[in-house]
Amino acid sequence: MIASLLTIGLGLLLLTTQSAIATLVSMHAFPPNVVLPIVVFMGVASEVQLVRGALTSFILGYLLDAFCGSSMGLHTFVMVAAFFASRGAGLRLFPQAALLQVLAMFVAAASADATVYALRAIFEHPVLPGLGDDLKATIQSVAASALATAVLSPVIVAMARRIEATRHRREERAVIGKAHL
Amino acid sequence: MNYFRRFRDAAICVVLLALPFFVLRANLRDPSRTTGIDRTLLQLSAPFQYAATQLALGVSSIVQEYVYLIEVKRDNDRLREENAHLRETAFKLSAQGEENHRLRKLLALREQLGGTTLSAQVISKEVRSYFRVIRLRLDRGERDRVKDGMPVITADGLVGQIRRTAGRYSDVLLVADKTSAIDVVVQRTGARGMLKGTGSEEHYACRLEYLSREDDVQEGDLVVTSGLGQRFPASILVGRIHKVTKKESGLYQEAMVTPAVNFSHLEEVLVMTAGSRAQGIEEEGGTK
């Protein structure tokens, strides 16, 4: 419970930092998704229970919707789906090396962005945002956003990992305490 | 139990995935095509949506206000620096304005006097206790044909006379110096006397001697040069009587005179190198 709250707090902190930085520096060209690395990490981390991970992803997605001003449910759905996709893709696939992690995150971010576009295209039919007008520009936008997310992901994953590690140690101490009793 | 738990988890996961999907669909759908389920979902999700939006707005505004404060601080620093710069400029302009005013007055005096005058800068002041100036040094000397005894004046009145010249410099004997003696008249009545400096270190003062007992002299009367002796042109303001002493016996009365010129504030003066029209300058120049 505490780990989930801390993870949500981390997401909130990252979102507020991003929005604060966005007021000073234009991030229009490379807008990172700061929540996605946390969701993907929870998806691949075996110590994160399925329900807890899905629920945390749901809340993080909901916060992302609120901060982005996008239609409610858009990022919520994508984040929960990303969590399940990461978990389904297999725990062993998420590499420990930073470079491979960045590559994997790039693919995940690009897929998430593509899903967002696809959902909007489906529900906002016949208006297809971006896709109908300039496919190349849309692909470039997705790639730029995915790149920014991938570059930032090692730091964000490290923070999320630390939260989980703290929780793990606390649980171990509790088990040892019980064994002593 | 384990089966039930797995079923519950699966149900929760499905709900977590399906709920945002349907909320999204209800949100994005054309309003004319929304169903009852869509409207119910929107109604149910509205309070959460409101809470999330308020949370996002609240947190963002706190952070943005902090960022704004940083900006304000930066602006403050910049404005403080700019203010200091502007103050410095204003001070310089003010000093230049004052100098300009003094020079204009001096120029007017020069034209009024006629004759040959030479403008000079005060380059040093010999100061005694109580910060009283007892001697001035000018940047004009023998090379500029300045000679001993030449009158030194400002728009305010008589400063004194050249006492000694050397190369490019000359020293001025002030009217308040105890070795100074000038033939003067009281402007109002024409009473004549000899103005001698007291040499007081506490204040600038002169003593008006050899005033006839019969002469009408009052405090506040202006004292001007008489022009006798050909050393000083006539009617140059020297000072103002501030005290009259009439003794019980004797032929004369005395008066104390405050010089018209404040020697501490002198910066530019005129040296009269040849005769003037000897007009009254006290009225134009700065009667005190």
Short mmCIF file of C-alpha atoms in Angstrom, two decimals:
data_model
loop_
_atom_site.label_atom_id
_atom_site.label_comp_id
_atom_site.label_asym_id
_atom_site.label_seq_id
_atom_site.Cartn_x
_atom_site.Cartn_y
_atom_site.Cartn_z
CA MET A 1 0.00 0.00 0.00
CA ILE A 2 2.73 2.46 1.01
CA ALA A 3 4.81 1.47 -2.02
CA SER A 4 1.83 2.13 -4.29
CA LEU A 5 1.24 5.53 -2.70
CA LEU A 6 4.93 6.35 -3.05
CA THR A 7 4.83 5.30 -6.69
CA ILE A 8 1.78 7.47 -7.32
CA GLY A 9 3.53 10.30 -5.48
CA LEU A 10 6.56 9.81 -7.72
CA GLY A 11 4.33 10.03 -10.80
CA LEU A 12 2.67 13.16 -9.44
CA LEU A 13 6.04 14.71 -8.70
CA LEU A 14 7.32 13.94 -12.18
CA LEU A 15 4.18 15.35 -13.80
CA THR A 16 4.34 18.58 -11.79
CA THR A 17 8.05 18.92 -12.52
CA GLN A 18 7.36 18.41 -16.19
CA SER A 19 4.56 21.00 -16.21
CA ALA A 20 6.78 23.45 -14.29
CA ILE A 21 9.66 22.98 -16.70
CA ALA A 22 7.27 23.30 -19.61
CA THR A 23 6.43 26.85 -18.46
CA LEU A 24 10.12 27.79 -18.69
CA VAL A 25 11.31 25.71 -21.64
CA SER A 26 9.26 24.71 -24.64
CA MET A 27 9.02 20.90 -24.77
CA HIS A 28 6.67 20.91 -27.69
CA ALA A 29 9.11 19.09 -29.98
CA PHE A 30 10.09 16.37 -27.46
CA PRO A 31 7.30 15.88 -24.92
CA PRO A 32 8.28 12.91 -22.73
CA ASN A 33 5.76 10.60 -21.08
CA VAL A 34 7.18 10.55 -17.56
CA VAL A 35 4.62 8.09 -16.22
CA LEU A 36 5.15 5.34 -18.77
CA PRO A 37 8.58 4.16 -17.47
CA ILE A 38 7.03 3.62 -14.02
CA VAL A 39 4.17 1.62 -15.52
CA VAL A 40 6.49 -0.49 -17.66
CA PHE A 41 8.76 -1.11 -14.69
CA MET A 42 5.81 -2.27 -12.59
CA GLY A 43 4.80 -4.52 -15.48
CA VAL A 44 8.17 -6.26 -15.62
CA ALA A 45 8.91 -6.27 -11.88
CA SER A 46 7.96 -9.66 -10.47
CA GLU A 47 7.57 -8.27 -6.94
CA VAL A 48 4.71 -5.99 -8.05
CA GLN A 49 1.42 -7.85 -7.76
CA LEU A 50 -0.86 -7.84 -10.77
CA VAL A 51 -3.79 -6.02 -9.17
CA ARG A 52 -1.61 -3.51 -7.35
CA GLY A 53 0.28 -2.75 -10.55
CA ALA A 54 -2.88 -2.41 -12.62
CA LEU A 55 -4.52 -0.17 -10.02
CA THR A 56 -1.42 2.04 -9.71
CA SER A 57 -1.19 2.25 -13.50
CA PHE A 58 -4.85 3.20 -13.62
CA ILE A 59 -4.33 6.07 -11.17
CA LEU A 60 -1.13 7.22 -12.88
CA GLY A 61 -2.93 7.21 -16.23
CA TYR A 62 -5.80 9.13 -14.70
CA LEU A 63 -3.36 11.75 -13.35
CA LEU A 64 -1.70 11.94 -16.74
CA ASP A 65 -5.09 12.64 -18.33
CA ALA A 66 -5.74 15.35 -15.77
CA PHE A 67 -2.35 16.99 -16.31
CA CYS A 68 -2.42 16.69 -20.09
CA GLY A 69 -5.95 17.93 -20.39
CA SER A 70 -6.70 15.02 -22.68
CA SER A 71 -10.02 13.17 -22.78
CA MET A 72 -10.58 11.30 -19.54
CA GLY A 73 -9.81 7.63 -19.96
CA LEU A 74 -7.42 7.99 -22.87
CA HIS A 75 -4.13 7.69 -21.00
CA THR A 76 -5.79 5.75 -18.21
CA PHE A 77 -6.65 3.00 -20.66
CA VAL A 78 -3.26 3.17 -22.39
CA MET A 79 -1.33 2.99 -19.10
CA VAL A 80 -3.31 -0.01 -17.84
CA ALA A 81 -2.89 -1.66 -21.24
CA ALA A 82 0.84 -0.88 -21.17
CA PHE A 83 1.11 -2.48 -17.75
CA PHE A 84 -0.58 -5.68 -18.94
CA ALA A 85 1.43 -5.68 -22.15
CA SER A 86 4.70 -5.36 -20.21
CA ARG A 87 3.69 -8.14 -17.88
CA GLY A 88 2.56 -10.29 -20.78
CA ALA A 89 5.70 -9.67 -22.77
CA GLY A 90 7.64 -11.58 -20.13
CA LEU A 91 9.71 -10.52 -17.17
CA ARG A 92 12.97 -11.69 -18.67
CA LEU A 93 12.66 -9.42 -21.65
CA PHE A 94 13.27 -6.23 -19.67
CA PRO A 95 17.03 -5.91 -19.72
CA GLN A 96 19.12 -4.67 -16.87
CA ALA A 97 21.59 -2.79 -19.07
CA ALA A 98 20.70 0.88 -19.37
CA LEU A 99 21.10 1.05 -23.16
CA LEU A 100 18.86 -1.95 -23.81
CA GLN A 101 16.42 -0.59 -21.27
CA VAL A 102 16.33 2.67 -23.21
CA LEU A 103 15.69 0.78 -26.44
CA ALA A 104 12.90 -1.26 -24.87
CA MET A 105 11.37 1.90 -23.43
CA PHE A 106 11.54 3.58 -26.82
CA VAL A 107 9.50 0.74 -28.32
CA ALA A 108 7.03 0.83 -25.41
CA ALA A 109 6.62 4.62 -25.63
CA ALA A 110 6.19 4.55 -29.40
CA SER A 111 3.56 1.78 -29.05
CA ALA A 112 1.73 3.73 -26.32
CA ASP A 113 1.71 6.91 -28.42
CA ALA A 114 0.54 4.97 -31.45
CA THR A 115 -2.26 3.49 -29.32
CA VAL A 116 -3.29 6.98 -28.23
CA TYR A 117 -3.47 8.06 -31.88
CA ALA A 118 -5.34 4.93 -32.82
CA LEU A 119 -7.91 5.35 -30.04
CA ARG A 120 -8.52 8.95 -31.00
CA ALA A 121 -8.81 7.95 -34.62
CA ILE A 122 -11.39 5.31 -33.72
CA PHE A 123 -13.52 7.36 -31.36
CA GLU A 124 -13.22 10.74 -33.00
CA HIS A 125 -14.08 9.30 -36.44
CA PRO A 126 -14.39 10.81 -39.04
CA VAL A 127 -11.88 13.34 -37.66
CA LEU A 128 -8.53 11.57 -37.62
CA PRO A 129 -6.14 13.81 -35.71
CA GLY A 130 -2.82 14.04 -37.48
CA LEU A 131 -3.09 10.82 -39.37
CA GLY A 132 -5.21 12.11 -42.19
CA ASP A 133 -3.30 15.34 -42.59
CA ASP A 134 0.32 14.40 -42.41
CA LEU A 135 1.32 10.86 -41.59
CA LYS A 136 5.01 11.70 -41.71
CA ALA A 137 4.63 14.50 -39.19
CA THR A 138 2.66 12.21 -36.89
CA ILE A 139 5.33 9.52 -37.05
CA GLN A 140 8.01 12.09 -36.34
CA SER A 141 6.04 13.40 -33.37
CA VAL A 142 5.58 9.87 -31.98
CA ALA A 143 9.27 9.09 -32.48
CA ALA A 144 10.37 12.33 -30.81
CA SER A 145 8.12 11.76 -27.81
CA ALA A 146 9.25 8.12 -27.54
CA LEU A 147 12.88 9.18 -27.73
CA ALA A 148 12.44 11.73 -24.95
CA THR A 149 10.66 9.14 -22.80
CA ALA A 150 13.37 6.55 -23.48
CA VAL A 151 16.18 8.96 -22.61
CA LEU A 152 14.57 9.86 -19.29
CA SER A 153 13.52 6.30 -18.45
CA PRO A 154 16.72 5.04 -16.69
CA VAL A 155 16.41 7.76 -14.05
CA ILE A 156 12.67 7.25 -13.57
CA VAL A 157 13.01 3.46 -13.45
CA ALA A 158 15.81 3.79 -10.89
CA MET A 159 13.52 5.85 -8.65
CA ALA A 160 10.63 3.41 -9.04
CA ARG A 161 13.01 0.50 -8.38
CA ARG A 162 14.22 2.13 -5.19
CA ILE A 163 10.62 2.40 -3.93
CA GLU A 164 10.05 -1.28 -4.63
CA ALA A 165 13.35 -2.23 -3.03
CA THR A 166 12.40 -0.36 0.12
CA ARG A 167 9.11 -2.19 0.24
CA HIS A 168 10.87 -5.50 -0.31
CA ARG A 169 13.31 -4.89 2.54
CA ARG A 170 10.48 -3.91 4.86
CA GLU A 171 8.62 -7.13 4.05
CA GLU A 172 11.77 -9.19 4.61
CA ARG A 173 12.31 -7.58 7.98
CA ALA A 174 8.69 -8.34 8.88
CA VAL A 175 9.12 -12.01 7.88
CA ILE A 176 12.34 -12.31 9.89
CA GLY A 177 10.62 -10.69 12.85
CA LYS A 178 7.79 -13.20 12.67
CA ALA A 179 10.26 -16.08 12.41
CA HIS A 180 12.01 -14.89 15.59
CA LEU A 181 8.76 -14.78 17.45
CA MET B 1 -9.84 -19.79 -1.92
CA ASN B 2 -6.93 -19.53 -4.31
CA TYR B 3 -9.32 -19.95 -7.23
CA PHE B 4 -11.59 -17.23 -5.88
CA ARG B 5 -8.65 -14.89 -5.43
CA ARG B 6 -7.45 -15.47 -8.97
CA PHE B 7 -10.94 -14.87 -10.27
CA ARG B 8 -11.21 -11.65 -8.26
CA ASP B 9 -7.85 -10.40 -9.55
CA ALA B 10 -8.84 -11.18 -13.11
CA ALA B 11 -12.14 -9.38 -12.64
CA ILE B 12 -10.41 -6.32 -11.19
CA CYS B 13 -7.95 -6.26 -14.09
CA VAL B 14 -10.74 -6.49 -16.63
CA VAL B 15 -12.63 -3.67 -14.90
CA LEU B 16 -9.50 -1.51 -14.74
CA LEU B 17 -8.98 -2.00 -18.45
CA ALA B 18 -12.58 -1.76 -19.53
CA LEU B 19 -13.63 1.18 -17.37
CA PRO B 20 -11.31 3.78 -18.92
CA PHE B 21 -12.08 2.39 -22.35
CA PHE B 22 -15.79 2.97 -21.94
CA VAL B 23 -15.30 6.32 -20.21
CA LEU B 24 -13.10 7.35 -23.12
CA ARG B 25 -15.66 6.17 -25.60
CA ALA B 26 -18.38 8.11 -23.79
CA ASN B 27 -16.17 11.19 -23.70
CA LEU B 28 -15.15 11.17 -27.33
CA ARG B 29 -18.35 10.00 -28.88
CA ASP B 30 -20.53 12.34 -30.82
CA PRO B 31 -23.08 13.68 -28.25
CA SER B 32 -25.96 12.79 -30.58
CA ARG B 33 -24.88 9.14 -30.51
CA THR B 34 -24.34 8.68 -26.77
CA THR B 35 -26.31 5.93 -25.12
CA GLY B 36 -27.75 5.65 -21.63
CA ILE B 37 -24.69 3.67 -20.55
CA ASP B 38 -22.42 6.42 -21.82
CA ARG B 39 -24.35 9.07 -19.91
CA THR B 40 -24.28 6.99 -16.72
CA LEU B 41 -20.56 6.46 -17.07
CA LEU B 42 -19.97 10.15 -17.61
CA GLN B 43 -22.10 11.02 -14.59
CA LEU B 44 -20.26 8.51 -12.44
CA SER B 45 -16.84 9.56 -13.61
CA ALA B 46 -17.53 13.31 -13.39
CA PRO B 47 -16.69 13.72 -9.67
CA PHE B 48 -13.44 11.76 -10.10
CA GLN B 49 -12.62 13.74 -13.19
CA TYR B 50 -13.29 16.95 -11.28
CA ALA B 51 -11.14 15.81 -8.34
CA ALA B 52 -8.25 14.78 -10.61
CA THR B 53 -8.42 18.03 -12.56
CA GLN B 54 -8.49 20.08 -9.35
CA LEU B 55 -5.55 18.11 -7.98
CA ALA B 56 -3.58 18.66 -11.17
CA LEU B 57 -4.48 22.35 -11.26
CA GLY B 58 -3.68 22.81 -7.57
CA VAL B 59 -0.29 21.12 -7.73
CA SER B 60 0.57 22.82 -10.99
CA SER B 61 -0.38 26.24 -9.66
CA ILE B 62 1.76 25.74 -6.53
CA VAL B 63 4.76 24.80 -8.63
CA GLN B 64 4.08 27.53 -11.17
CA GLU B 65 3.76 30.12 -8.42
CA TYR B 66 7.11 28.98 -7.09
CA VAL B 67 8.57 29.29 -10.58
CA TYR B 68 6.87 32.66 -10.85
CA LEU B 69 8.49 33.73 -7.57
CA ILE B 70 11.88 32.74 -8.94
CA GLU B 71 11.13 34.85 -12.00
CA VAL B 72 10.08 37.71 -9.75
CA LYS B 73 13.31 37.41 -7.78
CA ARG B 74 15.29 37.47 -11.02
CA ASP B 75 13.34 40.51 -12.16
CA ASN B 76 13.93 42.12 -8.78
CA ASP B 77 17.68 41.64 -9.03
CA ARG B 78 17.70 43.03 -12.55
CA LEU B 79 15.56 46.01 -11.57
CA ARG B 80 17.72 46.69 -8.51
CA GLU B 81 20.80 46.75 -10.72
CA GLU B 82 19.02 48.96 -13.24
CA ASN B 83 17.87 51.24 -10.43
CA ALA B 84 21.44 51.63 -9.14
CA HIS B 85 22.59 52.43 -12.66
CA LEU B 86 19.81 54.98 -13.14
CA ARG B 87 20.55 56.57 -9.75
CA GLU B 88 24.16 56.92 -10.75
CA THR B 89 23.14 58.49 -14.06
CA ALA B 90 20.67 60.81 -12.31
CA PHE B 91 23.36 61.86 -9.85
CA LYS B 92 25.77 62.59 -12.68
CA LEU B 93 23.11 64.56 -14.55
CA SER B 94 22.22 66.48 -11.41
CA ALA B 95 25.89 67.35 -10.83
CA GLN B 96 26.23 68.39 -14.46
CA GLY B 97 23.06 70.48 -14.15
CA GLU B 98 24.42 72.26 -11.10
CA GLU B 99 27.72 72.88 -12.83
CA ASN B 100 25.88 74.16 -15.86
CA HIS B 101 23.86 76.53 -13.69
CA ARG B 102 27.00 77.86 -11.97
CA LEU B 103 28.79 78.36 -15.28
CA ARG B 104 25.80 80.17 -16.76
CA LYS B 105 25.73 82.52 -13.81
CA LEU B 106 29.45 83.09 -14.16
CA LEU B 107 29.07 83.77 -17.86
CA ALA B 108 26.30 86.26 -17.21
CA LEU B 109 28.48 87.98 -14.63
CA ARG B 110 31.37 88.12 -17.04
CA GLU B 111 29.25 89.81 -19.69
CA GLN B 112 27.85 92.18 -17.11
CA LEU B 113 31.23 93.22 -15.78
CA GLY B 114 32.81 93.94 -19.10
CA GLY B 115 36.56 94.52 -18.97
CA THR B 116 38.79 91.50 -19.14
CA THR B 117 38.01 88.54 -16.98
CA LEU B 118 39.48 85.13 -16.79
CA SER B 119 37.57 82.10 -15.63
CA ALA B 120 39.39 79.81 -13.24
CA GLN B 121 38.79 76.53 -11.50
CA VAL B 122 39.35 76.14 -7.79
CA ILE B 123 41.81 73.27 -7.66
CA SER B 124 42.45 73.13 -3.95
CA LYS B 125 41.28 74.59 -0.68
CA GLU B 126 43.29 75.02 2.47
CA VAL B 127 41.01 74.06 5.29
CA ARG B 128 41.36 74.64 9.01
CA SER B 129 39.38 73.30 11.93
CA TYR B 130 35.57 73.51 11.66
CA PHE B 131 36.17 72.89 7.95
CA ARG B 132 36.64 76.58 7.24
CA VAL B 133 38.42 77.39 4.02
CA ILE B 134 41.20 79.90 4.60
CA ARG B 135 42.86 79.90 1.20
CA LEU B 136 42.00 78.89 -2.33
CA ARG B 137 44.24 77.83 -5.15
CA LEU B 138 43.23 78.49 -8.75
CA ASP B 139 44.37 76.84 -11.98
CA ARG B 140 45.46 80.20 -13.45
CA GLY B 141 48.78 81.85 -12.78
CA GLU B 142 51.53 84.01 -14.18
CA ARG B 143 51.36 82.28 -17.55
CA ASP B 144 47.77 83.44 -17.83
CA ARG B 145 48.83 86.98 -16.93
CA VAL B 146 47.27 86.76 -13.50
CA LYS B 147 48.90 89.16 -11.05
CA ASP B 148 48.86 89.83 -7.36
CA GLY B 149 45.95 91.93 -6.14
CA MET B 150 43.55 91.07 -8.98
CA PRO B 151 39.96 90.75 -7.73
CA VAL B 152 38.41 87.30 -7.64
CA ILE B 153 34.65 87.20 -7.86
CA THR B 154 31.71 84.87 -8.39
CA ALA B 155 28.09 85.45 -9.23
CA ASP B 156 27.42 85.59 -5.48
CA GLY B 157 29.89 88.35 -4.83
CA LEU B 158 33.50 89.15 -4.01
CA VAL B 159 35.73 86.22 -3.08
CA GLY B 160 38.94 88.10 -2.43
CA GLN B 161 42.09 88.97 -4.34
CA ILE B 162 45.06 87.18 -5.83
CA ARG B 163 47.72 86.97 -3.19
CA ARG B 164 50.47 85.07 -4.91
CA THR B 165 51.04 83.61 -8.35
CA ALA B 166 53.34 80.83 -9.40
CA GLY B 167 53.48 79.35 -12.91
CA ARG B 168 50.08 77.95 -13.68
CA TYR B 169 48.66 78.48 -10.22
CA SER B 170 47.66 81.31 -7.97
CA ASP B 171 46.50 81.65 -4.37
CA VAL B 172 43.54 83.76 -3.32
CA LEU B 173 43.36 85.89 -0.22
CA LEU B 174 39.77 85.63 0.99
CA VAL B 175 37.82 88.65 2.19
CA ALA B 176 37.42 86.84 5.51
CA ASP B 177 41.18 86.52 5.98
CA LYS B 178 42.52 88.67 8.82
CA THR B 179 45.08 90.30 6.49
CA SER B 180 42.38 91.37 4.03
CA ALA B 181 41.19 95.01 3.98
CA ILE B 182 38.75 96.41 1.41
CA ASP B 183 37.21 99.83 1.06
CA VAL B 184 33.43 99.38 1.08
CA VAL B 185 30.14 101.24 1.34
CA VAL B 186 26.81 100.31 2.83
CA GLN B 187 24.59 100.09 -0.22
CA ARG B 188 21.44 101.48 1.40
CA THR B 189 22.97 104.65 2.87
CA GLY B 190 26.32 105.01 1.19
CA ALA B 191 28.11 104.94 4.56
CA ARG B 192 31.76 104.22 3.97
CA GLY B 193 34.09 101.99 5.95
CA MET B 194 36.94 99.55 5.86
CA LEU B 195 36.08 95.85 5.75
CA LYS B 196 38.65 93.64 7.44
CA GLY B 197 38.60 89.88 7.74
CA THR B 198 38.46 88.44 11.25
CA GLY B 199 40.26 85.24 10.33
CA SER B 200 37.88 83.36 12.60
CA GLU B 201 38.15 79.60 12.33
CA GLU B 202 34.62 79.05 13.52
CA HIS B 203 32.73 81.05 10.93
CA TYR B 204 33.32 83.30 7.96
CA ALA B 205 33.11 86.88 9.19
CA CYS B 206 34.45 90.40 8.53
CA ARG B 207 34.51 93.48 10.61
CA LEU B 208 33.38 96.79 9.14
CA GLU B 209 35.51 99.51 10.77
CA TYR B 210 35.76 103.26 10.57
CA LEU B 211 32.06 103.71 10.14
CA SER B 212 31.07 107.15 11.33
CA ARG B 213 28.86 107.17 14.43
CA GLU B 214 26.42 109.34 12.58
CA ASP B 215 25.91 106.87 9.74
CA ASP B 216 22.67 104.93 9.58
CA VAL B 217 23.62 101.25 9.58
CA GLN B 218 21.28 98.38 10.30
CA GLU B 219 21.40 94.63 10.43
CA GLY B 220 20.66 93.17 6.99
CA ASP B 221 22.24 96.03 5.06
CA LEU B 222 24.28 94.98 2.06
CA VAL B 223 27.91 95.93 1.86
CA VAL B 224 29.50 96.54 -1.56
CA THR B 225 32.91 97.62 -2.82
CA SER B 226 33.39 101.37 -3.03
CA GLY B 227 35.71 101.32 -6.02
CA LEU B 228 38.16 103.62 -4.29
CA GLY B 229 41.81 102.70 -4.56
CA GLN B 230 41.24 101.24 -8.03
CA ARG B 231 41.84 97.71 -6.73
CA PHE B 232 38.25 96.52 -6.84
CA PRO B 233 35.55 97.72 -9.21
CA ALA B 234 32.70 99.52 -7.46
CA SER B 235 29.45 97.95 -6.35
CA ILE B 236 30.56 94.34 -6.10
CA LEU B 237 28.63 92.67 -3.33
CA VAL B 238 30.84 91.72 -0.40
CA GLY B 239 28.46 90.72 2.34
CA ARG B 240 25.57 91.53 4.67
CA ILE B 241 25.69 93.21 8.05
CA HIS B 242 24.54 90.92 10.81
CA LYS B 243 25.54 92.89 13.91
CA VAL B 244 26.10 96.60 14.64
CA THR B 245 28.15 97.73 17.67
CA LYS B 246 27.99 101.37 18.69
CA LYS B 247 30.37 102.17 21.56
CA GLU B 248 29.63 104.66 24.31
CA SER B 249 32.34 107.01 23.12
CA GLY B 250 34.49 107.49 20.06
CA LEU B 251 34.07 108.69 16.52
CA TYR B 252 33.25 105.37 14.92
CA GLN B 253 30.91 102.43 15.15
CA GLU B 254 31.56 98.84 14.07
CA ALA B 255 29.54 96.22 12.30
CA MET B 256 30.02 92.51 11.72
CA VAL B 257 29.54 91.36 8.15
CA THR B 258 28.84 87.88 6.80
CA PRO B 259 30.54 87.38 3.40
CA ALA B 260 28.18 86.94 0.49
CA VAL B 261 30.19 84.03 -0.84
CA ASN B 262 30.26 80.59 0.76
CA PHE B 263 33.94 79.74 0.34
CA SER B 264 33.36 76.05 1.09
CA HIS B 265 31.25 75.57 -2.03
CA LEU B 266 33.37 77.41 -4.56
CA GLU B 267 34.30 75.60 -7.74
CA GLU B 268 34.58 78.22 -10.49
CA VAL B 269 35.51 81.89 -10.18
CA LEU B 270 36.34 84.89 -12.36
CA VAL B 271 39.61 86.76 -12.06
CA MET B 272 39.37 90.38 -13.20
CA THR B 273 42.52 91.04 -15.14
CA ALA B 274 41.51 94.55 -16.33
CA GLY B 275 38.99 97.27 -15.47
CA SER B 276 35.26 96.68 -15.57
CA ARG B 277 32.18 98.79 -16.18
CA ALA B 278 31.84 98.81 -12.41
CA GLN B 279 28.14 98.09 -12.48
CA GLY B 280 26.16 96.75 -9.60
CA ILE B 281 26.32 93.03 -9.83
CA GLU B 282 24.76 92.25 -6.53
CA GLU B 283 21.25 92.53 -7.85
CA GLU B 284 21.77 90.11 -10.73
CA GLY B 285 24.53 88.03 -9.32
CA GLY B 286 23.03 86.70 -6.14
CA THR B 287 22.10 88.97 -3.39
CA LYS B 288 21.79 87.03 -0.20
#
